[in-house]
Protein backbone atom coordinates (compact mmCIF):
# COMPACT_ATOMS: atom_id res chain seq x y z
CA UNK A 1 0.00 0.00 0.00
CA UNK A 2 1.39 3.43 -0.91
CA UNK A 3 1.84 5.91 1.91
CA UNK A 4 3.43 9.34 2.00
CA UNK A 5 5.60 8.43 4.93
CA UNK A 6 7.16 5.14 5.76
CA UNK A 7 5.97 3.38 8.88
CA UNK A 8 9.43 3.69 10.38
CA UNK A 9 9.32 7.45 9.76
CA UNK A 10 5.94 7.58 11.47
CA UNK A 11 7.27 5.73 14.52
CA UNK A 12 10.36 7.97 14.64
CA UNK A 13 8.28 11.10 14.37
CA UNK A 14 6.02 10.09 17.24
CA UNK A 15 9.04 9.03 19.30
CA UNK A 16 10.66 12.43 18.75
CA UNK A 17 7.43 14.10 19.90
CA UNK A 18 7.20 11.73 22.88
CA UNK A 19 3.82 10.46 21.73
CA UNK A 20 3.51 6.75 22.32
CA UNK A 21 1.86 4.52 19.76
CA UNK A 22 -0.40 1.56 20.43
CA UNK A 23 -0.09 -1.59 18.34
CA UNK A 24 -2.54 -4.48 18.43
CA UNK A 25 -1.09 -7.92 17.73
CA UNK A 26 -3.38 -10.24 15.79
CA UNK A 27 -2.60 -13.94 15.75
CA UNK A 28 -4.64 -15.12 12.73
CA UNK A 29 -5.18 -18.56 14.26
CA UNK A 30 -6.45 -17.18 17.56
CA UNK A 31 -8.54 -14.12 16.80
CA UNK A 32 -12.26 -14.40 17.17
CA UNK A 33 -13.20 -14.07 13.51
CA UNK A 34 -16.79 -13.14 14.36
CA UNK A 35 -15.69 -10.31 16.65
CA UNK A 36 -12.83 -9.17 14.42
CA UNK A 37 -14.69 -6.53 12.36
CA UNK A 38 -15.98 -4.79 15.50
CA UNK A 39 -12.57 -4.97 17.16
CA UNK A 40 -10.90 -3.46 14.10
CA UNK A 41 -13.44 -0.66 13.91
CA UNK A 42 -12.91 0.04 17.59
CA UNK A 43 -9.14 -0.02 17.05
CA UNK A 44 -9.39 2.51 14.27
CA UNK A 45 -11.81 4.79 16.12
CA UNK A 46 -10.15 4.64 19.52
CA UNK A 47 -6.66 5.60 18.47
CA UNK A 48 -4.80 2.37 17.83
CA UNK A 49 -1.97 3.21 15.43
CA UNK A 50 -0.60 -0.08 14.11
CA UNK A 51 -1.61 -3.69 13.61
CA UNK A 52 0.96 -6.45 13.98
CA UNK A 53 0.17 -9.81 12.41
CA UNK A 54 2.03 -12.99 13.25
CA UNK A 55 2.73 -15.69 15.76
CA UNK A 56 5.69 -17.50 17.24
CA UNK A 57 3.87 -20.73 16.26
CA UNK A 58 3.27 -21.92 12.67
CA UNK A 59 0.10 -20.28 11.30
CA UNK A 60 -2.59 -22.42 9.65
CA UNK A 61 -4.78 -19.53 8.48
CA UNK A 62 -4.14 -18.14 4.97
CA UNK A 63 -2.34 -14.87 5.75
CA UNK A 64 -3.17 -13.17 2.47
CA UNK A 65 -6.90 -13.75 2.98
CA UNK A 66 -6.67 -12.75 6.63
CA UNK A 67 -4.97 -9.42 5.86
CA UNK A 68 -7.37 -8.70 3.00
CA UNK A 69 -10.19 -9.23 5.47
CA UNK A 70 -8.53 -6.93 8.01
CA UNK A 71 -8.25 -4.24 5.35
CA UNK A 72 -11.97 -4.41 4.67
CA UNK A 73 -12.64 -3.17 8.19
CA UNK A 74 -9.88 -0.67 8.88
CA UNK A 75 -7.10 1.26 7.21
CA UNK A 76 -4.45 0.97 9.91
CA UNK A 77 -0.94 0.03 8.75
CA UNK A 78 -0.31 -3.73 8.90
CA UNK A 79 3.14 -4.90 10.00
CA UNK A 80 4.21 -8.50 9.82
CA UNK A 81 5.58 -9.85 13.10
CA UNK A 82 6.65 -13.25 11.85
CA UNK A 83 7.72 -16.27 13.81
CA UNK A 84 9.35 -17.61 10.66
CA UNK A 85 9.96 -16.75 7.01
CA UNK A 86 6.83 -18.79 6.21
CA UNK A 87 4.74 -15.97 7.68
CA UNK A 88 5.68 -13.44 5.01
CA UNK A 89 2.87 -11.99 2.95
CA UNK A 90 2.66 -9.39 0.19
CA UNK A 91 -0.61 -7.96 1.51
CA UNK A 92 1.01 -6.27 4.54
CA UNK A 93 2.64 -2.83 4.52
CA UNK A 94 5.81 -3.59 6.41
CA UNK A 95 7.86 -6.33 7.98
CA UNK A 96 9.50 -6.22 11.38
CA UNK A 97 12.70 -7.99 10.29
CA UNK A 98 13.35 -9.44 13.72
CA UNK A 99 16.72 -10.67 14.86
CA UNK A 100 16.58 -12.33 18.26
CA UNK A 101 19.67 -10.64 19.66
CA UNK A 102 19.06 -11.75 23.25
CA UNK A 103 19.61 -15.36 22.17
CA UNK A 104 22.36 -17.27 20.43
CA UNK A 105 20.30 -19.38 18.09
CA UNK A 106 21.79 -18.71 14.62
CA UNK A 107 18.48 -19.52 12.92
CA UNK A 108 16.78 -16.57 14.66
CA UNK A 109 19.82 -14.30 14.40
CA UNK A 110 20.32 -14.67 10.63
CA UNK A 111 19.03 -18.02 9.27
CA UNK A 112 15.36 -17.07 8.87
CA UNK A 113 16.44 -13.79 7.29
CA UNK A 114 18.49 -15.48 4.61
CA UNK A 115 15.62 -17.86 3.90
CA UNK A 116 13.25 -14.91 3.42
CA UNK A 117 15.31 -13.16 0.74
CA UNK A 118 13.71 -14.81 -2.33
CA UNK A 119 10.26 -13.74 -1.09
CA UNK A 120 11.36 -10.24 -0.12
CA UNK A 121 13.05 -9.62 -3.44
CA UNK A 122 9.61 -9.92 -5.03
CA UNK A 123 7.76 -7.78 -2.50
CA UNK A 124 7.12 -4.12 -1.78
CA UNK A 125 7.12 -4.58 1.98
CA UNK A 126 8.92 -1.92 3.98
CA UNK A 127 11.61 -3.91 5.75
CA UNK A 128 12.39 -2.62 9.24
CA UNK A 129 15.42 -4.15 10.91
CA UNK A 130 14.46 -4.79 14.52
CA UNK A 131 16.54 -6.04 17.45
CA UNK A 132 14.26 -8.45 19.28
CA UNK A 133 15.18 -8.84 22.95
CA UNK A 134 13.46 -11.43 25.11
CA UNK A 135 13.38 -10.51 28.79
CA UNK A 136 12.84 -13.29 31.32
CA UNK A 137 9.55 -13.10 33.15
CA UNK A 138 10.01 -16.27 35.17
CA UNK A 139 7.77 -18.48 33.02
CA UNK A 140 8.30 -20.28 29.77
CA UNK A 141 6.56 -18.56 26.88
CA UNK A 142 5.99 -19.57 23.26
CA UNK A 143 8.99 -17.46 22.18
CA UNK A 144 11.25 -19.54 24.46
CA UNK A 145 9.84 -22.75 23.02
CA UNK A 146 9.97 -21.68 19.38
CA UNK A 147 13.44 -20.11 19.53
CA UNK A 148 14.98 -22.55 22.01
CA UNK A 149 16.58 -19.58 23.73
CA UNK A 150 16.31 -18.09 27.17
CA UNK A 151 15.64 -14.43 27.69
CA UNK A 152 17.96 -12.08 29.53
CA UNK A 153 17.26 -11.80 33.26
CA UNK A 154 15.50 -8.51 33.94
CA UNK A 155 17.98 -7.82 36.75
CA UNK A 156 20.91 -7.93 34.33
CA UNK A 157 20.56 -4.36 33.11
CA UNK A 158 24.17 -4.33 31.97
CA UNK A 159 23.66 -7.21 29.55
CA UNK A 160 20.30 -5.86 28.40
CA UNK A 161 21.66 -2.39 27.60
CA UNK A 162 24.85 -3.77 26.03
CA UNK A 163 22.64 -5.97 23.83
CA UNK A 164 20.38 -3.14 22.73
CA UNK A 165 23.35 -0.82 22.09
CA UNK A 166 25.00 -3.51 20.01
CA UNK A 167 21.75 -3.85 18.07
CA UNK A 168 21.69 -0.12 17.42
CA UNK A 169 25.34 -0.13 16.34
CA UNK A 170 24.63 -3.04 14.00
CA UNK A 171 22.18 -0.71 12.26
CA UNK A 172 18.90 -1.98 13.66
CA UNK A 173 16.18 0.65 13.43
CA UNK A 174 13.98 -0.45 16.31
CA UNK A 175 14.36 -2.39 19.54
CA UNK A 176 11.54 -4.71 20.64
CA UNK A 177 11.58 -5.61 24.34
CA UNK A 178 9.51 -8.78 24.67
CA UNK A 179 8.29 -10.47 27.84
CA UNK A 180 6.52 -13.14 25.75
CA UNK A 181 2.90 -13.37 24.69
CA UNK A 182 0.67 -13.84 27.71
CA UNK A 183 3.58 -13.19 30.09
CA UNK A 184 2.49 -12.95 33.70
CA UNK A 185 4.59 -9.84 34.19
CA UNK A 186 5.44 -7.36 31.46
CA UNK A 187 8.94 -5.97 30.88
CA UNK A 188 9.75 -4.06 34.10
CA UNK A 189 9.76 -0.28 33.94
CA UNK A 190 13.39 0.00 35.06
CA UNK A 191 14.42 -2.17 32.09
CA UNK A 192 12.50 0.06 29.67
CA UNK A 193 14.06 3.17 31.26
CA UNK A 194 17.57 1.74 31.12
CA UNK A 195 17.22 0.81 27.45
CA UNK A 196 15.67 4.14 26.54
CA UNK A 197 18.51 6.00 28.19
CA UNK A 198 21.14 4.12 26.18
CA UNK A 199 19.75 3.93 22.64
CA UNK A 200 18.49 6.62 20.29
CA UNK A 201 16.22 4.34 18.26
CA UNK A 202 12.53 3.81 19.16
CA UNK A 203 11.69 1.06 21.62
CA UNK A 204 8.69 -1.26 21.27
CA UNK A 205 7.48 -3.04 24.42
CA UNK A 206 5.18 -6.06 24.48
CA UNK A 207 4.18 -9.17 26.34
CA UNK A 208 1.82 -9.31 29.29
CA UNK A 209 0.46 -5.79 28.91
CA UNK A 210 -3.12 -6.62 29.77
CA UNK A 211 -4.49 -3.63 31.67
CA UNK A 212 -4.66 0.12 31.02
CA UNK A 213 -2.44 0.62 34.09
CA UNK A 214 0.32 -1.61 32.71
CA UNK A 215 0.11 0.16 29.35
CA UNK A 216 0.40 3.50 31.11
CA UNK A 217 3.42 2.35 33.13
CA UNK A 218 5.20 1.15 29.97
CA UNK A 219 4.60 4.48 28.26
CA UNK A 220 5.71 6.45 31.31
CA UNK A 221 8.91 4.38 31.43
CA UNK A 222 9.60 5.42 27.83
CA UNK A 223 8.03 2.83 25.51
CA UNK A 224 7.55 4.37 22.07
CA UNK A 225 5.21 1.60 20.96
CA UNK A 226 3.13 -0.57 23.29
CA UNK A 227 1.96 -3.92 21.90
CA UNK A 228 -1.17 -5.61 23.18
CA UNK A 229 -2.31 -9.01 21.95
CA UNK A 230 -3.46 -11.84 24.14
CA UNK A 231 -5.84 -9.96 26.39
CA UNK A 232 -7.86 -8.70 23.42
CA UNK A 233 -8.54 -12.27 22.34
CA UNK A 234 -10.20 -12.82 25.73
CA UNK A 235 -11.53 -9.37 26.59
CA UNK A 236 -11.80 -7.23 23.45
CA UNK A 237 -13.74 -4.61 25.39
CA UNK A 238 -10.48 -3.61 27.13
CA UNK A 239 -9.14 -2.13 23.91
CA UNK A 240 -10.92 1.17 24.41
CA UNK A 241 -9.46 1.70 27.90
CA UNK A 242 -5.96 0.60 26.94
CA UNK A 243 -6.01 2.93 23.93
CA UNK A 244 -7.16 5.74 26.17
CA UNK A 245 -4.37 4.98 28.66
CA UNK A 246 -1.69 5.05 25.95
CA UNK A 247 -3.00 8.12 24.19
CA UNK A 248 -3.44 10.21 27.34
CA UNK A 249 -0.04 9.25 28.72
CA UNK A 250 1.96 12.41 29.12
CA UNK A 251 4.14 13.76 31.86
CA UNK A 252 0.95 14.76 33.69
CA UNK A 253 -0.45 11.23 33.86
CA UNK A 254 2.87 9.60 34.74
CA UNK A 255 3.84 8.94 38.34
CA UNK A 256 6.69 11.25 39.42
C1 LIG B 1 3.79 -10.85 22.04
O1 LIG B 1 4.48 -8.68 22.61
C2 LIG B 1 3.43 -9.42 22.11
O2 LIG B 1 4.77 -11.10 21.14
C3 LIG B 1 2.11 -9.22 22.81
O3 LIG B 1 2.04 -9.92 24.01
O4 LIG B 1 -0.05 -11.23 23.78
O5 LIG B 1 0.92 -10.79 26.04
O6 LIG B 1 -0.15 -8.96 24.75
P1 LIG B 1 0.60 -10.24 24.68
Coordinates of N, CA, C and O in Angstrom, one line a residue, residues 141-220:
X141 N 7.6 -19.1 27.8 CA 6.6 -18.6 26.9 C 6.8 -19.2 25.5 O 7.8 -19.9 25.3
X142 N 5.9 -18.9 24.6 CA 6.0 -19.6 23.3 C 7.3 -19.1 22.5 O 7.8 -19.8 21.7
X143 N 7.7 -17.9 22.8 CA 9.0 -17.5 22.2 C 10.2 -18.3 22.6 O 11.0 -18.7 21.8
X144 N 10.2 -18.6 24.0 CA 11.2 -19.5 24.5 C 11.2 -20.9 23.7 O 12.2 -21.4 23.2
X145 N 10.0 -21.4 23.6 CA 9.8 -22.7 23.0 C 10.2 -22.7 21.5 O 11.0 -23.6 21.1
X146 N 9.7 -21.7 20.8 CA 10.0 -21.7 19.4 C 11.5 -21.4 19.1 O 12.0 -22.0 18.2
X147 N 12.1 -20.5 19.9 CA 13.4 -20.1 19.5 C 14.5 -21.0 20.2 O 15.7 -20.9 19.9
X148 N 14.0 -21.8 21.2 CA 15.0 -22.6 22.0 C 16.0 -21.7 22.6 O 17.2 -22.0 22.6
X149 N 15.6 -20.5 23.0 CA 16.6 -19.6 23.7 C 15.9 -19.1 25.0 O 14.7 -19.1 25.2
X150 N 16.8 -18.7 25.9 CA 16.3 -18.1 27.2 C 16.4 -16.6 27.0 O 17.2 -16.1 26.2
X151 N 15.5 -15.9 27.7 CA 15.6 -14.4 27.7 C 16.8 -14.0 28.6 O 17.4 -14.8 29.3
X152 N 17.0 -12.7 28.6 CA 18.0 -12.1 29.5 C 17.2 -11.8 30.8 O 16.1 -11.3 30.8
X153 N 17.9 -12.1 32.0 CA 17.3 -11.8 33.3 C 17.0 -10.3 33.4 O 17.9 -9.5 33.0
X154 N 15.8 -9.9 33.9 CA 15.5 -8.5 33.9 C 16.4 -7.7 34.9 O 16.5 -6.5 34.9
X155 N 17.1 -8.5 35.8 CA 18.0 -7.8 36.8 C 19.3 -7.5 36.1 O 20.1 -6.7 36.7
X156 N 19.6 -8.1 34.9 CA 20.9 -7.9 34.3 C 20.9 -6.7 33.4 O 20.9 -6.9 32.1
X157 N 20.7 -5.6 33.9 CA 20.6 -4.4 33.1 C 21.8 -4.1 32.2 O 21.6 -3.6 31.1
X158 N 22.9 -4.5 32.7 CA 24.2 -4.3 32.0 C 24.1 -5.1 30.7 O 24.4 -4.6 29.6
X159 N 23.7 -6.4 30.8 CA 23.7 -7.2 29.5 C 22.5 -6.7 28.6 O 22.7 -6.7 27.4
X160 N 21.4 -6.3 29.2 CA 20.3 -5.9 28.4 C 20.7 -4.6 27.6 O 20.5 -4.5 26.4
X161 N 21.3 -3.6 28.3 CA 21.7 -2.4 27.6 C 22.8 -2.6 26.6 O 22.9 -2.0 25.6
X162 N 23.8 -3.5 27.0 CA 24.8 -3.8 26.0 C 24.3 -4.4 24.8 O 24.7 -4.2 23.7
X163 N 23.3 -5.3 25.0 CA 22.6 -6.0 23.8 C 21.9 -5.0 22.9 O 22.0 -5.0 21.7
X164 N 21.2 -4.1 23.6 CA 20.4 -3.1 22.7 C 21.3 -2.1 22.1 O 21.1 -1.7 20.9
X165 N 22.4 -1.7 22.7 CA 23.3 -0.8 22.1 C 24.0 -1.5 20.9 O 24.2 -0.9 19.8
X166 N 24.4 -2.8 21.1 CA 25.0 -3.5 20.0 C 24.0 -3.6 18.8 O 24.4 -3.4 17.7
X167 N 22.8 -3.8 19.1 CA 21.8 -3.9 18.1 C 21.7 -2.5 17.3 O 21.7 -2.5 16.1
X168 N 21.7 -1.4 18.1 CA 21.7 -0.1 17.4 C 22.9 0.1 16.6 O 22.9 0.5 15.4
X169 N 24.1 -0.3 17.1 CA 25.3 -0.1 16.3 C 25.4 -1.1 15.1 O 26.1 -0.8 14.2
X170 N 24.7 -2.2 15.2 CA 24.6 -3.0 14.0 C 23.7 -2.4 12.9 O 23.6 -3.0 11.8
X171 N 23.0 -1.4 13.3 CA 22.2 -0.7 12.3 C 20.7 -1.0 12.4 O 19.9 -0.6 11.5
X172 N 20.3 -1.7 13.5 CA 18.9 -2.0 13.7 C 18.1 -0.7 13.9 O 18.7 0.2 14.5
X173 N 16.9 -0.6 13.4 CA 16.2 0.7 13.4 C 15.2 0.7 14.6 O 14.8 1.8 15.0
X174 N 14.9 -0.4 15.2 CA 14.0 -0.4 16.3 C 14.5 -1.5 17.3 O 15.1 -2.5 16.9
X175 N 14.1 -1.3 18.5 CA 14.4 -2.4 19.5 C 13.0 -2.8 20.0 O 12.1 -2.0 20.3
X176 N 12.8 -4.2 20.1 CA 11.5 -4.7 20.6 C 11.9 -5.5 21.9 O 12.5 -6.5 21.9
X177 N 11.4 -4.9 23.1 CA 11.6 -5.6 24.3 C 10.4 -6.5 24.6 O 9.2 -6.0 24.7
X178 N 10.6 -7.8 24.7 CA 9.5 -8.8 24.7 C 9.5 -9.6 26.0 O 10.5 -10.2 26.3
X179 N 8.4 -9.6 26.7 CA 8.3 -10.5 27.8 C 7.7 -11.8 27.4 O 7.7 -12.8 28.2
X180 N 7.2 -11.9 26.2 CA 6.5 -13.1 25.7 C 5.0 -13.0 25.8 O 4.5 -12.4 26.7
X181 N 4.4 -13.5 24.8 CA 2.9 -13.4 24.7 C 2.2 -14.1 25.9 O 2.5 -15.2 26.2
X182 N 1.4 -13.3 26.5 CA 0.7 -13.8 27.7 C 1.5 -13.9 29.0 O 1.2 -14.5 30.0
X183 N 2.7 -13.2 28.9 CA 3.6 -13.2 30.1 C 2.8 -12.7 31.3 O 2.0 -11.8 31.3
X184 N 3.2 -13.3 32.5 CA 2.5 -12.9 33.7 C 2.9 -11.5 34.1 O 2.0 -10.7 34.5
X185 N 4.1 -11.2 33.9 CA 4.6 -9.8 34.2 C 5.2 -9.2 32.9 O 6.0 -9.9 32.3
X186 N 4.8 -8.0 32.6 CA 5.4 -7.4 31.5 C 6.9 -7.0 31.7 O 7.4 -7.1 32.8
X187 N 7.6 -6.5 30.7 CA 8.9 -6.0 30.9 C 8.9 -4.9 32.0 O 8.1 -3.9 31.9
X188 N 9.8 -5.0 33.0 CA 9.7 -4.1 34.1 C 10.1 -2.6 33.6 O 10.9 -2.5 32.7
X189 N 9.5 -1.7 34.3 CA 9.8 -0.3 33.9 C 11.2 0.1 34.0 O 11.7 0.9 33.1
X190 N 12.0 -0.4 35.0 CA 13.4 0.0 35.1 C 14.2 -0.5 33.9 O 15.2 0.1 33.4
X191 N 13.7 -1.6 33.3 CA 14.4 -2.2 32.1 C 14.1 -1.2 30.9 O 15.0 -0.9 30.2
X192 N 12.9 -0.8 30.8 CA 12.5 0.1 29.7 C 13.3 1.4 29.8 O 13.9 1.9 28.8
X193 N 13.3 1.9 31.0 CA 14.1 3.2 31.3 C 15.5 3.0 30.9 O 16.1 3.9 30.3
X194 N 16.1 1.9 31.4 CA 17.6 1.7 31.1 C 17.9 1.7 29.6 O 18.8 2.3 29.1
X195 N 17.0 0.9 28.9 CA 17.2 0.8 27.4 C 17.0 2.2 26.8 O 17.8 2.6 25.9
X196 N 16.0 2.8 27.2 CA 15.7 4.1 26.5 C 16.8 5.1 26.8 O 17.0 6.0 25.9
X197 N 17.5 5.0 27.9 CA 18.5 6.0 28.2 C 19.8 5.7 27.5 O 20.8 6.4 27.5
X198 N 19.9 4.5 26.8 CA 21.1 4.1 26.2 C 21.0 3.9 24.7 O 22.0 3.7 24.0
X199 N 19.8 4.0 24.1 CA 19.8 3.9 22.6 C 18.9 5.1 22.1 O 18.1 5.7 22.9
X200 N 19.2 5.5 20.9 CA 18.5 6.6 20.3 C 17.3 6.1 19.5 O 16.4 6.9 19.2
X201 N 17.3 4.8 19.1 CA 16.2 4.3 18.3 C 15.0 4.0 19.1 O 15.0 3.8 20.3
X202 N 13.8 4.1 18.4 CA 12.5 3.8 19.2 C 12.5 2.4 19.8 O 13.0 1.5 19.2
X203 N 11.8 2.3 20.9 CA 11.7 1.1 21.6 C 10.2 0.6 21.7 O 9.3 1.3 22.1
X204 N 10.0 -0.6 21.2 CA 8.7 -1.3 21.3 C 8.7 -2.1 22.5 O 9.7 -2.8 22.8
X205 N 7.6 -2.2 23.2 CA 7.5 -3.0 24.4 C 6.2 -3.9 24.3 O 5.1 -3.3 24.1
X206 N 6.3 -5.2 24.5 CA 5.2 -6.1 24.5 C 5.3 -7.3 25.4 O 6.4 -7.6 25.9
X207 N 4.2 -8.0 25.5 CA 4.2 -9.2 26.3 C 3.6 -8.9 27.7 O 4.2 -8.2 28.5
X208 N 2.4 -9.4 28.0 CA 1.8 -9.3 29.3 C 1.2 -8.0 29.6 O 0.9 -7.7 30.8
X209 N 1.1 -7.1 28.6 CA 0.5 -5.8 28.9 C -1.0 -6.0 28.7 O -1.5 -6.0 27.6
X210 N -1.7 -6.2 29.9 CA -3.1 -6.6 29.8 C -4.1 -5.7 30.6 O -5.2 -6.1 30.8
X211 N -3.6 -4.6 31.0 CA -4.5 -3.6 31.7 C -4.1 -2.2 31.2 O -2.9 -2.0 30.8
X212 N -5.0 -1.3 31.3 CA -4.7 0.1 31.0 C -3.5 0.6 31.9 O -2.6 1.4 31.5
X213 N -3.5 0.2 33.2 CA -2.4 0.6 34.1 C -1.1 0.2 33.6 O -0.1 0.9 33.6
X214 N -1.0 -1.1 33.2 CA 0.3 -1.6 32.7 C 0.8 -0.9 31.4 O 1.9 -0.6 31.2
X215 N -0.2 -0.6 30.6 CA 0.1 0.2 29.4 C 0.6 1.5 29.7 O 1.6 2.0 29.2
X216 N 0.0 2.2 30.7 CA 0.4 3.5 31.1 C 1.8 3.5 31.7 O 2.6 4.3 31.4
X217 N 2.1 2.5 32.5 CA 3.4 2.4 33.1 C 4.5 2.2 32.1 O 5.6 2.8 32.2
X218 N 4.2 1.4 31.0 CA 5.2 1.1 30.0 C 5.5 2.5 29.2 O 6.6 2.8 29.0
X219 N 4.4 3.2 29.0 CA 4.6 4.5 28.3 C 5.4 5.5 29.1 O 6.3 6.1 28.7
X220 N 5.0 5.5 30.4 CA 5.7 6.4 31.3 C 7.2 6.1 31.5 O 8.0 7.0 31.7

